[in-house]
Tab-separated table of C-alpha atoms in Angstrom:
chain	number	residue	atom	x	y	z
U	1	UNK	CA	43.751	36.839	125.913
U	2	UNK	CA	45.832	39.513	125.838
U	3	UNK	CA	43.277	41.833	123.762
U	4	UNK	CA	41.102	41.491	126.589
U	5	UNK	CA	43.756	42.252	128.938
U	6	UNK	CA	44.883	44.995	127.114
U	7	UNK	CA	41.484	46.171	126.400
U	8	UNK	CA	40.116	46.209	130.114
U	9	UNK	CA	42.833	47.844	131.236
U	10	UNK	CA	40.963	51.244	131.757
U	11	UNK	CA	37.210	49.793	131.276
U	12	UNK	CA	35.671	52.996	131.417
U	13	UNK	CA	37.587	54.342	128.635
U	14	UNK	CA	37.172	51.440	126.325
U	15	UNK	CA	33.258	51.514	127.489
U	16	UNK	CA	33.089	54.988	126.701
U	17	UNK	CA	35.266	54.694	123.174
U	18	UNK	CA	33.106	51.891	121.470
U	19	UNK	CA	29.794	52.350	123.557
U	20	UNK	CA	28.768	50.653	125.964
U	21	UNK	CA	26.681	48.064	123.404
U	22	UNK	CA	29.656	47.316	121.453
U	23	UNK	CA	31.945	46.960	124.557
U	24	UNK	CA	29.579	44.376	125.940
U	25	UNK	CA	29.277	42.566	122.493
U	26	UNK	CA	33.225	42.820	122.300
U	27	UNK	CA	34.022	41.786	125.757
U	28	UNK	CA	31.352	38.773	125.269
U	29	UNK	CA	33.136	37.756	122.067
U	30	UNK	CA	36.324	38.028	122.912
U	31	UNK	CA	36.186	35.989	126.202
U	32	UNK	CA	33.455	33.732	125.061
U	33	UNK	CA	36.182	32.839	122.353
U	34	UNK	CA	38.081	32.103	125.219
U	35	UNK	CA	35.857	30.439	127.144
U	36	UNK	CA	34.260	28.099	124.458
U	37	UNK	CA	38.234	26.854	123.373
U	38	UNK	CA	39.301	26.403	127.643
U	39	UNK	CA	36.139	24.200	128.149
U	40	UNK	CA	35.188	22.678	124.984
U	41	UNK	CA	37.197	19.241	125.287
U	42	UNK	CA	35.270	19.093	129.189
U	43	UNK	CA	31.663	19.959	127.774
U	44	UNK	CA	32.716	17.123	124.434
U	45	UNK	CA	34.248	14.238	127.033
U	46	UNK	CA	30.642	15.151	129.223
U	47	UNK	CA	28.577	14.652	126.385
U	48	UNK	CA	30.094	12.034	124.895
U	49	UNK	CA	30.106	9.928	127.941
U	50	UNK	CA	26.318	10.852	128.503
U	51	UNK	CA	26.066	9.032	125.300
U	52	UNK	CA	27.136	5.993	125.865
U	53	UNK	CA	26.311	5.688	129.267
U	54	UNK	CA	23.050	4.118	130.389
U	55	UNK	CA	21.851	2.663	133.717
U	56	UNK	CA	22.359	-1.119	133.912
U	57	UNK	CA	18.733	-2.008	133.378
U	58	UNK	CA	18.822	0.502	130.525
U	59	UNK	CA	16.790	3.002	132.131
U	60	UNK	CA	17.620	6.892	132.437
U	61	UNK	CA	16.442	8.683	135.755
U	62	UNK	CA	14.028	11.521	135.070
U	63	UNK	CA	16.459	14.228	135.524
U	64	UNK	CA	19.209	12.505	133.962
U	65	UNK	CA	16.782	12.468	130.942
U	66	UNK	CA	16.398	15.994	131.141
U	67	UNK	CA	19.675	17.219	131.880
U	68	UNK	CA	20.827	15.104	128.794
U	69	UNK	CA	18.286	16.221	126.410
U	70	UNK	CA	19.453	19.921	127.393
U	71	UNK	CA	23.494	18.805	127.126
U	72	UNK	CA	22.367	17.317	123.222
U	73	UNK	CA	20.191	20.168	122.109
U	74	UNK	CA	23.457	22.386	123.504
U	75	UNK	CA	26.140	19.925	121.263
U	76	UNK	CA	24.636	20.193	118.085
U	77	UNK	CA	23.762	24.045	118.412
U	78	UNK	CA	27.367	24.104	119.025
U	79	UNK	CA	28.290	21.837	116.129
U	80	UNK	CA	25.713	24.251	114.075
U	81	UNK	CA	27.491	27.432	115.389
U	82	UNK	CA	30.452	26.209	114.124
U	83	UNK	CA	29.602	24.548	110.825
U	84	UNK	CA	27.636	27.816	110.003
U	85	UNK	CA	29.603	30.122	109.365
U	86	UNK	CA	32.215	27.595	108.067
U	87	UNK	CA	29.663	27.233	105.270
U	88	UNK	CA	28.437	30.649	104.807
U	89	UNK	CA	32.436	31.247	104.490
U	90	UNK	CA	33.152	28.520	101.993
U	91	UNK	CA	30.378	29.567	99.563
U	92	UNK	CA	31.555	33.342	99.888
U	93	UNK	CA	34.736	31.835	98.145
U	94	UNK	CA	32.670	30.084	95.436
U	95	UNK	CA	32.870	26.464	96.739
U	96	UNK	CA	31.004	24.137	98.727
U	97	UNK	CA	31.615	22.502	102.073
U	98	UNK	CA	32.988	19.216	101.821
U	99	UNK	CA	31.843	15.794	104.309
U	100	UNK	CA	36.198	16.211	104.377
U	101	UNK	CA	36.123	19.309	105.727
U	102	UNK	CA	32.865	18.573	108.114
U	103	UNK	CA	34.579	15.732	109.349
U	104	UNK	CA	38.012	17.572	110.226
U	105	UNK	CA	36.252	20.283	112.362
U	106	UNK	CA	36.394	18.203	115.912
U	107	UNK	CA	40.317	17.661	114.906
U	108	UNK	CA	40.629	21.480	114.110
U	109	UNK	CA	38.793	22.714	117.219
U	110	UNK	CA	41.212	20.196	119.630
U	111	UNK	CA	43.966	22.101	117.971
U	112	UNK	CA	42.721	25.534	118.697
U	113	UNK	CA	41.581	24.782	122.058
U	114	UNK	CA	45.528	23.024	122.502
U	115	UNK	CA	46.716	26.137	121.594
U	116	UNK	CA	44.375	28.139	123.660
U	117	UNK	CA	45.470	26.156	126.928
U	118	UNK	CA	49.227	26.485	125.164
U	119	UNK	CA	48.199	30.417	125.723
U	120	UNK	CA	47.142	30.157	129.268
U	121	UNK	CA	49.949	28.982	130.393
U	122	UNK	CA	52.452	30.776	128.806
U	123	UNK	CA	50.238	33.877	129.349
U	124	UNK	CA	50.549	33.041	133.326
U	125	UNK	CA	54.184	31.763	133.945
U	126	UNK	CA	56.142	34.269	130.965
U	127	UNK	CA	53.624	37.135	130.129
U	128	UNK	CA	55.876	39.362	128.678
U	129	UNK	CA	57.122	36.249	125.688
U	130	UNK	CA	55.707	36.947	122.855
U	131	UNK	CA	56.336	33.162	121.070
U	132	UNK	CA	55.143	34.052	117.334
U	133	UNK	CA	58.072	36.029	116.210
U	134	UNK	CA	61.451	35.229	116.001
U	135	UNK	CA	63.812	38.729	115.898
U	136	UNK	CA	66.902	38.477	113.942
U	137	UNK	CA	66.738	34.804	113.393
U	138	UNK	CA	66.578	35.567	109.700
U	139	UNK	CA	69.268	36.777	107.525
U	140	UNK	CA	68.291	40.156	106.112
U	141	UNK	CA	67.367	40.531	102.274
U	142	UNK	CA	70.054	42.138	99.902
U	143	UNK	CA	68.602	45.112	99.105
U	144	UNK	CA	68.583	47.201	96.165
U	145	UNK	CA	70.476	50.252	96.412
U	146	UNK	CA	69.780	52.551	94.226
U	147	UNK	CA	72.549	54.986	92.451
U	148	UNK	CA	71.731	58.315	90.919
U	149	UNK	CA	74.258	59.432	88.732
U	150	UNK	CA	74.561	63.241	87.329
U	151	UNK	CA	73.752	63.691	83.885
U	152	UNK	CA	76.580	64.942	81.785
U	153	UNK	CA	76.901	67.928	80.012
């Protein structure tokens, strides 16, 4: 959030530095990052009680129908989107993707999107905080001081 903050600061600037193709596809990415990980548990709760709802007589009404076929064909490119590149990733590093690690993506995405709504709102009430780094909550390393001494003669 902050990237794009930072980075629209002076939009015609960062339009003219990367062009203004690569600003669009950055600005997309960046907030459709954002975006996707705000709304994702909405659009998941939506679908999944789409699912498992169904008129009492068992019947769907026409646009119900529709709108549902269009919410599922929307899930599973999302679930595709994400399980992609996860692959693609996983075989770059010379192993396969596990059912495991298939199975731990919902619980992985609720984390991110925690964090992304953890973001928000510190972003909004304390936007100068940066929480990630602790200053001089460490003790310092010894460090190695090195002594020259003068060659004798």
């Amino acid at each position: 959030m902050q990237i794009l903050i930072v980075h629209t600061r002076r939009p015609n600037f960062f339009r003219r530095d990367l062009g203004p193709k690569r600003a669009f596809a950055a600005l997309t990415l960046i907030g459709g990052a954002i975006v996707g990980c705000l709304f994702w548990p909405v659009f998941t709760a939506a679908t999944l009680w789409r699912a498992l709802t169904v008129g009492d007589d068992g019947a769907l009404p026409p646009a119900r129908e529709m709108t549902d076929v269009y919410v599922y064909i929307l899930a599973l490119a999302g679930a595709f989107s994400i399980a992609l590149p996860a692959s693609i990733a996983q075989r770059l590093r010379g192993s396969r993707l596990s059912l495991r690690t298939v199975a731990l993506m919902p619980v992985y995405y609720m984390l991110v999107c925690a964090a992304t709504w953890a973001a928000l709102i510190h972003l909004a009430l304390w936007p100068y905080y940066w929480g990630k780094t602790d200053h001089g909550m460490r003790r310092p390393r010894p460090t190695l001081r090195v002594v020259r001494t003068r060659p004798s003669t």
